[in-house]
PDB file of C-alpha atoms in Angstrom:
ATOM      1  CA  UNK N   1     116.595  21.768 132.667  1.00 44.00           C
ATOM      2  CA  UNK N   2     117.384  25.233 131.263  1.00 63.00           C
ATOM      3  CA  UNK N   3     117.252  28.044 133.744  1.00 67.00           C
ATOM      4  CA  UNK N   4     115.846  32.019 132.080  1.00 70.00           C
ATOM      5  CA  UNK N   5     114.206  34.296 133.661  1.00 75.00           C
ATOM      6  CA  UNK N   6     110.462  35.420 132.821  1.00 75.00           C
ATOM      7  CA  UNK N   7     109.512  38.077 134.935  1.00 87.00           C
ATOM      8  CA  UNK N   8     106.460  39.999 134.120  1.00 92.00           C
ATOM      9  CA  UNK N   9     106.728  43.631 135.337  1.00 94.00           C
ATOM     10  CA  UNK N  10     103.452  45.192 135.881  1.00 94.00           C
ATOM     11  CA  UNK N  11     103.844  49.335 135.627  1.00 95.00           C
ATOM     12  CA  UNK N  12     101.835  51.853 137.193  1.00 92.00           C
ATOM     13  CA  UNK N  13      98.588  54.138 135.526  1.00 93.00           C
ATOM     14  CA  UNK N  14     100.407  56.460 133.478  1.00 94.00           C
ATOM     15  CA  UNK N  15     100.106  58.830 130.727  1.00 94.00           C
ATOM     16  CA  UNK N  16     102.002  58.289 127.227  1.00 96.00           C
ATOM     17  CA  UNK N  17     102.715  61.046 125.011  1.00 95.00           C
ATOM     18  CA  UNK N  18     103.887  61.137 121.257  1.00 96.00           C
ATOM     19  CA  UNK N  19     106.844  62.468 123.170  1.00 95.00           C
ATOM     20  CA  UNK N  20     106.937  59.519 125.437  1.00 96.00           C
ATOM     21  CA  UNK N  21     106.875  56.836 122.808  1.00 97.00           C
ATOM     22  CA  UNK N  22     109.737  58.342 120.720  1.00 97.00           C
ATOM     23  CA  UNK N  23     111.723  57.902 124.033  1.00 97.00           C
ATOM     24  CA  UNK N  24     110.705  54.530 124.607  1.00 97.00           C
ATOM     25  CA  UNK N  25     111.286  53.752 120.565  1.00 97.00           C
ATOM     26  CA  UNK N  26     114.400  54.952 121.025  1.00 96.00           C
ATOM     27  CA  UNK N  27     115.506  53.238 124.348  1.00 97.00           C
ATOM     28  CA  UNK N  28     114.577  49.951 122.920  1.00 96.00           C
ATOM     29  CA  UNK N  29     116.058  50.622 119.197  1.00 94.00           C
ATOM     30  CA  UNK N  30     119.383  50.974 121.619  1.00 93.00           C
ATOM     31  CA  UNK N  31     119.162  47.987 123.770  1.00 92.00           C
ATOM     32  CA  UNK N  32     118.046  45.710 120.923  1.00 93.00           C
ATOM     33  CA  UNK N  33     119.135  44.814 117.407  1.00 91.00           C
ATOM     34  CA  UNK N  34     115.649  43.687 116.282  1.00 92.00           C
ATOM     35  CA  UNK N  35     111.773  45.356 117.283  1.00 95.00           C
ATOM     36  CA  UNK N  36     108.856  45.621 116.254  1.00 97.00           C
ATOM     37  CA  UNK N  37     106.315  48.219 116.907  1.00 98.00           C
ATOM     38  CA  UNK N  38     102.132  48.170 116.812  1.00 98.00           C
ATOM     39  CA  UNK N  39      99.047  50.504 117.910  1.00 97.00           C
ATOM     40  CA  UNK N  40      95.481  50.565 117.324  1.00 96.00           C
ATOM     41  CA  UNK N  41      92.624  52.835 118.536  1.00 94.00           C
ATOM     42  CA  UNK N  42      88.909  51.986 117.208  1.00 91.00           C
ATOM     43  CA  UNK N  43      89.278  52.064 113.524  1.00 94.00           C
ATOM     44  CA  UNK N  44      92.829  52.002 112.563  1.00 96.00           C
ATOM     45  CA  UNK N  45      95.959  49.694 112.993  1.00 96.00           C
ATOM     46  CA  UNK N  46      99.251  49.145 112.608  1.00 96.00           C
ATOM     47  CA  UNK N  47     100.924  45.954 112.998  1.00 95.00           C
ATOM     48  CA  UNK N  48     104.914  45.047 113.887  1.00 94.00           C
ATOM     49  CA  UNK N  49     106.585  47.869 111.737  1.00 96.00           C
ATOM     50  CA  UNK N  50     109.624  49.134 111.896  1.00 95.00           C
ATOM     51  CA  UNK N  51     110.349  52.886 114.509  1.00 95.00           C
ATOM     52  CA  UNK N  52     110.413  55.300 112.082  1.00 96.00           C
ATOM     53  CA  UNK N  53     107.583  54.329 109.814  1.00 96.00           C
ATOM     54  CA  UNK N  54     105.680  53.190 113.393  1.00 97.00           C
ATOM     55  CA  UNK N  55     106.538  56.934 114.517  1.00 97.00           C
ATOM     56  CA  UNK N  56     105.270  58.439 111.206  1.00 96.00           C
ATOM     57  CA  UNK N  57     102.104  56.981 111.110  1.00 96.00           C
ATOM     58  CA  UNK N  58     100.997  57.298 114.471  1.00 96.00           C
ATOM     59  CA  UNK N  59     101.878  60.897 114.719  1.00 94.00           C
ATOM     60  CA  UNK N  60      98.708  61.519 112.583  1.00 92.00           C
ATOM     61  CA  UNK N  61      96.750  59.844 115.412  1.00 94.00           C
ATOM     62  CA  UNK N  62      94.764  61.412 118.070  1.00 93.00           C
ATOM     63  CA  UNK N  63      94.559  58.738 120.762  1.00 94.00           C
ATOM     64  CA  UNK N  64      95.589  54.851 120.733  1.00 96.00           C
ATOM     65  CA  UNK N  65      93.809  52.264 122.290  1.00 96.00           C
ATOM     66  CA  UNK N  66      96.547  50.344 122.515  1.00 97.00           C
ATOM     67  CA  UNK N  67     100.848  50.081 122.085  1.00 98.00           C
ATOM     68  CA  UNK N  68     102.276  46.519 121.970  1.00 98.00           C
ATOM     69  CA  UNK N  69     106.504  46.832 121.393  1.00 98.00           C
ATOM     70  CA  UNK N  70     108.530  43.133 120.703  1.00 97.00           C
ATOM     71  CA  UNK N  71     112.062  43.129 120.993  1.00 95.00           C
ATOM     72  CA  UNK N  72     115.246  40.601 120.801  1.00 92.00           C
ATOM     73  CA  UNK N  73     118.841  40.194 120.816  1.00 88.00           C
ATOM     74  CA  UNK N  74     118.579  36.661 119.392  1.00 78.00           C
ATOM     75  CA  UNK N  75     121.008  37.639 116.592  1.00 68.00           C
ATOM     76  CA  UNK N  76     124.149  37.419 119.178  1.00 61.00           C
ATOM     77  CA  UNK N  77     123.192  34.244 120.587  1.00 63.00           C
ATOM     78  CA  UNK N  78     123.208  36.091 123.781  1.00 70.00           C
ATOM     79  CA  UNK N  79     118.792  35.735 123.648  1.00 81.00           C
ATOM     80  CA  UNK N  80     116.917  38.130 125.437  1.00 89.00           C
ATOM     81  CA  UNK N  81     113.322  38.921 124.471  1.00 93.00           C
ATOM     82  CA  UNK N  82     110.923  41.552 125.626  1.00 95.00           C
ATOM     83  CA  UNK N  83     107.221  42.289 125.047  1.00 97.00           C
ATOM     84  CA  UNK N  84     105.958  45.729 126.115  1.00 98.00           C
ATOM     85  CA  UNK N  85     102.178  46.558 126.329  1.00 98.00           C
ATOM     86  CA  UNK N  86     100.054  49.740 127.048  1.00 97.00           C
ATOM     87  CA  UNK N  87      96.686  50.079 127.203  1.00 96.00           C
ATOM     88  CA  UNK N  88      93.198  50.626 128.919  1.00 93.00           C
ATOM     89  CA  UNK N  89      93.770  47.774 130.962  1.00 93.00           C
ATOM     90  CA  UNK N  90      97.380  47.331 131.890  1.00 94.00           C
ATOM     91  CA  UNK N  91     100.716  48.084 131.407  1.00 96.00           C
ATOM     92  CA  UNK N  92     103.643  45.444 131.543  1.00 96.00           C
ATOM     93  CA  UNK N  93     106.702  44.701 130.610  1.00 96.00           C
ATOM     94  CA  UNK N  94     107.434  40.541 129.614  1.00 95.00           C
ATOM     95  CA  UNK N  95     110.935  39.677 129.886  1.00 92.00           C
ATOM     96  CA  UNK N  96     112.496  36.079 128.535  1.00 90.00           C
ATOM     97  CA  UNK N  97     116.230  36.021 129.363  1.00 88.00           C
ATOM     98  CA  UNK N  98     119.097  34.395 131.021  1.00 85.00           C
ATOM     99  CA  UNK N  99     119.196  34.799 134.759  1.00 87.00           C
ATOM    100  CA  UNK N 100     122.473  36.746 134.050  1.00 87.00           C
ATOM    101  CA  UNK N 101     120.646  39.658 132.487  1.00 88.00           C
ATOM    102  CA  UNK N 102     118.446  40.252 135.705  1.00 89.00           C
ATOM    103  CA  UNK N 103     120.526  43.123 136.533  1.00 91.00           C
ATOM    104  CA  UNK N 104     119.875  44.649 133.011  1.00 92.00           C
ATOM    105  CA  UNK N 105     116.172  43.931 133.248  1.00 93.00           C
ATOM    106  CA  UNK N 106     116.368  46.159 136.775  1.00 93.00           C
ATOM    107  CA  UNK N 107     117.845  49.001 134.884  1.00 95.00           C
ATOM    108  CA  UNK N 108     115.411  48.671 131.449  1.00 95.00           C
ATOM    109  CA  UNK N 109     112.482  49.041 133.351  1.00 96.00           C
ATOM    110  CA  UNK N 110     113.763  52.113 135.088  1.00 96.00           C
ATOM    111  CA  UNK N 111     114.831  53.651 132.160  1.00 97.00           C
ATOM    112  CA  UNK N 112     111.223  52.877 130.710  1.00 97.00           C
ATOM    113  CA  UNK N 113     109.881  54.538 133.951  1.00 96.00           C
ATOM    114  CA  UNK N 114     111.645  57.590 133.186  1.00 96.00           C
ATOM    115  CA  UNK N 115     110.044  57.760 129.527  1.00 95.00           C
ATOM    116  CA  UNK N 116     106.574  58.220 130.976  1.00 95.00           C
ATOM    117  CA  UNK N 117     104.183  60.624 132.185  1.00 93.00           C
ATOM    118  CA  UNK N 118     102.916  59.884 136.039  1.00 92.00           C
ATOM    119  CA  UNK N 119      98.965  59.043 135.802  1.00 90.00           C
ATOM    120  CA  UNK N 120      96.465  62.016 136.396  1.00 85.00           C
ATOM    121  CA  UNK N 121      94.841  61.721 140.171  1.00 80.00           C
ATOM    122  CA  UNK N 122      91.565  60.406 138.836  1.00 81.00           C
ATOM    123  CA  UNK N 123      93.681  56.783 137.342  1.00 83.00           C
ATOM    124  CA  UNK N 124      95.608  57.071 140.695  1.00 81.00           C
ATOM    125  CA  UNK N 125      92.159  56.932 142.548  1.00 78.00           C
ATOM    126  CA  UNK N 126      90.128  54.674 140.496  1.00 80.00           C
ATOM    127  CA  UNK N 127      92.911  52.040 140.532  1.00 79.00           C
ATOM    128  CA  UNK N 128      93.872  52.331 143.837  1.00 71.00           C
ATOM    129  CA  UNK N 129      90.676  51.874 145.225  1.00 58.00           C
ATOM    130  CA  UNK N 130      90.454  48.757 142.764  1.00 51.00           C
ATOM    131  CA  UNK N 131      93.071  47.570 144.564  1.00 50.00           C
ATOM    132  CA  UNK N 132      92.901  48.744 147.726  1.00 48.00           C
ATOM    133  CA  UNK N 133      91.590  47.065 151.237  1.00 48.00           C
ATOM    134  CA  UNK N 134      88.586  44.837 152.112  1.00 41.00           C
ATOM    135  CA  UNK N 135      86.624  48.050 153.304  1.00 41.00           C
ATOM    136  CA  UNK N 136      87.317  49.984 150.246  1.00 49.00           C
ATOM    137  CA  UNK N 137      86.637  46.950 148.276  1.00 49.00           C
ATOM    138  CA  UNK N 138      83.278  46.696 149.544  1.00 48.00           C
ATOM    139  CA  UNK N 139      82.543  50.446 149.135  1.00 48.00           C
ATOM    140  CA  UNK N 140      83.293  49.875 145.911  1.00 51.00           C
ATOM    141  CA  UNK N 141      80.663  47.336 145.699  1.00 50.00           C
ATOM    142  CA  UNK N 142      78.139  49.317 147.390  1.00 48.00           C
ATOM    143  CA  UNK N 143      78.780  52.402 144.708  1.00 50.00           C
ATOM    144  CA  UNK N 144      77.763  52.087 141.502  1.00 51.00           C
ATOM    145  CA  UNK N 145      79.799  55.577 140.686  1.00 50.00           C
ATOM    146  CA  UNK N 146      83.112  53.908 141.354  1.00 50.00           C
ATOM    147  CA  UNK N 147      82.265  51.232 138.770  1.00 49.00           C
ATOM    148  CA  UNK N 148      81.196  53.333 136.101  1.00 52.00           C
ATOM    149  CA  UNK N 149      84.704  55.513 137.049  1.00 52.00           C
ATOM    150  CA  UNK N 150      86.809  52.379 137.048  1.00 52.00           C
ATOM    151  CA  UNK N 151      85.210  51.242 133.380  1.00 58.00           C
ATOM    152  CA  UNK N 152      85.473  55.183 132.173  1.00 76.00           C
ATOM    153  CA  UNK N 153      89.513  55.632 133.344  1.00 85.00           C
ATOM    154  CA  UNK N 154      91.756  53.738 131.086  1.00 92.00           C
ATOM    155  CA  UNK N 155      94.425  52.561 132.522  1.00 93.00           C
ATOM    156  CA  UNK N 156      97.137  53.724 130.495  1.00 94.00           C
ATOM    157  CA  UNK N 157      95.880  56.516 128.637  1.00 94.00           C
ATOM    158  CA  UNK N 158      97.867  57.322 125.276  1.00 95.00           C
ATOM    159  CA  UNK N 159      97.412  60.432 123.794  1.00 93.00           C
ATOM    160  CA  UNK N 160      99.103  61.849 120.919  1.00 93.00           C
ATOM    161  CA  UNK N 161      97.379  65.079 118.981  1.00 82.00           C
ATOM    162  CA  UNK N 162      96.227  66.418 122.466  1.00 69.00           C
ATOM    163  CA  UNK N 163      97.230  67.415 124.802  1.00 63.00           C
ATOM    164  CA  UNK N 164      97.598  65.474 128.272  1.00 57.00           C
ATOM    165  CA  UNK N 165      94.758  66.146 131.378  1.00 60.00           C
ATOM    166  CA  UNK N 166      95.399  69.187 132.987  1.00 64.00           C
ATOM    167  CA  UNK N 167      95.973  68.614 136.536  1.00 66.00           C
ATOM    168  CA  UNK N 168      93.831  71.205 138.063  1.00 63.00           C
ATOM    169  CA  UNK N 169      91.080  69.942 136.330  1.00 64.00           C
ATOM    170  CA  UNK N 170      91.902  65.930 137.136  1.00 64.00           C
ATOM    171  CA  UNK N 171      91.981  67.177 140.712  1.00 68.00           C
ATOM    172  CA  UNK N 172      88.435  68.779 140.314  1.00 68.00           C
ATOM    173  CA  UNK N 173      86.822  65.691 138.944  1.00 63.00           C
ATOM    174  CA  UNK N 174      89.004  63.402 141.459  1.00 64.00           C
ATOM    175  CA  UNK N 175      87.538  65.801 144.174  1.00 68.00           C
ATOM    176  CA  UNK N 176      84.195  65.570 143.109  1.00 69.00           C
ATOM    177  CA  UNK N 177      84.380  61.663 142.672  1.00 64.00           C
ATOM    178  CA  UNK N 178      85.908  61.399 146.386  1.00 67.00           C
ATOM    179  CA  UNK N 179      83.533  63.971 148.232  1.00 67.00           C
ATOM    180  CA  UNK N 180      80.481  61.667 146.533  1.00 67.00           C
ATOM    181  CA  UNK N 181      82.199  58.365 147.496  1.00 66.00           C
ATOM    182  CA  UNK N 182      82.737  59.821 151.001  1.00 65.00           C
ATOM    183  CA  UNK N 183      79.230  61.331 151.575  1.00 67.00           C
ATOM    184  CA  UNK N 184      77.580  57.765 150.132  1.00 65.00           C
ATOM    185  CA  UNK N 185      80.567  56.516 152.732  1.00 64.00           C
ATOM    186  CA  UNK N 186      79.048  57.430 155.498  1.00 68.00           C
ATOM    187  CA  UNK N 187      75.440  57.468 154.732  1.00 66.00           C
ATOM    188  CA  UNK N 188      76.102  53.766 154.236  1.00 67.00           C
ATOM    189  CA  UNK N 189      77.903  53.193 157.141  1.00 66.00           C
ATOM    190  CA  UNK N 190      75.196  55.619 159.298  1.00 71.00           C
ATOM    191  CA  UNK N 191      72.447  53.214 158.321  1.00 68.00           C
ATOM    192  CA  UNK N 192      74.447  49.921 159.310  1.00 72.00           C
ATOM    193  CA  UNK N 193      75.330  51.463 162.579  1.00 69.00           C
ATOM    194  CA  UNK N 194      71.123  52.633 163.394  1.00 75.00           C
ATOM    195  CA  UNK N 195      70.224  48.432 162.402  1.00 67.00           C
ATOM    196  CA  UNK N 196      73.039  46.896 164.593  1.00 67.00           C
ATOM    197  CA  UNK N 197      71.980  49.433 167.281  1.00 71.00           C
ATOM    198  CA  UNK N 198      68.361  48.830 166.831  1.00 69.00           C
ATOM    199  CA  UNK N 199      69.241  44.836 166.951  1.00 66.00           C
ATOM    200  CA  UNK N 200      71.353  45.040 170.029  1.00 65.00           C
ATOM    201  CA  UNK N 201      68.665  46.997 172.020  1.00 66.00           C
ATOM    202  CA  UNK N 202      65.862  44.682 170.370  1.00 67.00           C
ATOM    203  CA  UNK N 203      68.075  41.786 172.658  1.00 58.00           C
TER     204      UNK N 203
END
């Protein structure tokens, strides 16, 4: 039975510039003879095109909804295939190679780490608490906020005729967003405490 690996590397929230995807064009123009590139946002696509005329078109853009890059080194006979996706919902890295090339998977998806922007604090926070613990889980449940946040923060947020979040104003909202959450928080938890009191002295 043939033995490859298939590892599917899940990235963090992040931030892609134009900036960003020239570097990430680039990296994978260098590591592999043949790829493809594609975007969309709401009314426009492009579909598996070449980097330059990928990089020319979508420079006219102001957002993306979403950045799908295919890659290979069939050619050599040496195959290694990769499929690289950003968008509102995830980013992630597919790998199909030998189990030899693990090592150069390990050092492809750090380089690709380094061609990114880190996410803003409200992605870190609406994700996190996604992902986070049975008690935030169920806060999460009990807030309708944190829902409408989670559907409202894209995951990977591509942006490339504007410029990226400021910071000091991501912190704002993220403050905002966490002072509700925590006030709600303990409201929440102040009225389960006054029923299981109130049922204990009941027995």
């Amino acid at each position: 039975m043939p033995i490859r690996i298939k590892p599917i590397y899940r990235l963090a929230p992040c931030v892609l510039t134009f900036e960003d995807i020239q570097k990430i064009a680039t990296l994978v123009d260098m590591e592999f003879p043949v790829a493809t590139f594609s975007a969309n946002d709401k009314i426009w696509e492009i579909y598996e095109e070449t980097r330059e005329p990928f990089l020319t078109a979508i420079s006219q853009r102001d957002v993306l909804d979403l950045l799908e890059i295919k890659a290979n080194d069939n050619v050599s006979g040496d195959a290694r295939e990769v499929k690289i996706i950003f968008s509102g919902d995830e980013a992630k890295v597919t790998c199909m190679a030998d189990p030899k090339h693990e090592r150069w998977f390990e050092h492809f998806i750090n380089d690709l780490e380094r061609c990114i922007h880190p996410p803003t604090l409200l992605q870190l926070m609406t994700y996190n608490y996604r992902y986070q613990n049975v008690i935030s889980t169920a806060l999460m449940v009990a807030l309708p906020i944190s829902v409408s946040l989670s559907r409202s923060t894209p995951y990977c947020k591509i942006v490339i005729r504007q410029k990226p979040p400021d910071p000091f104003i991501e912190n704002i909202k993220a403050n905002i967003v966490s002072n509700i959450i925590w006030a709600v928080g303990v409201f929440v938890f102040g009225v389960l405490a006054t029923v299981v009191t109130q049922q204990l002295l009941k027995k």
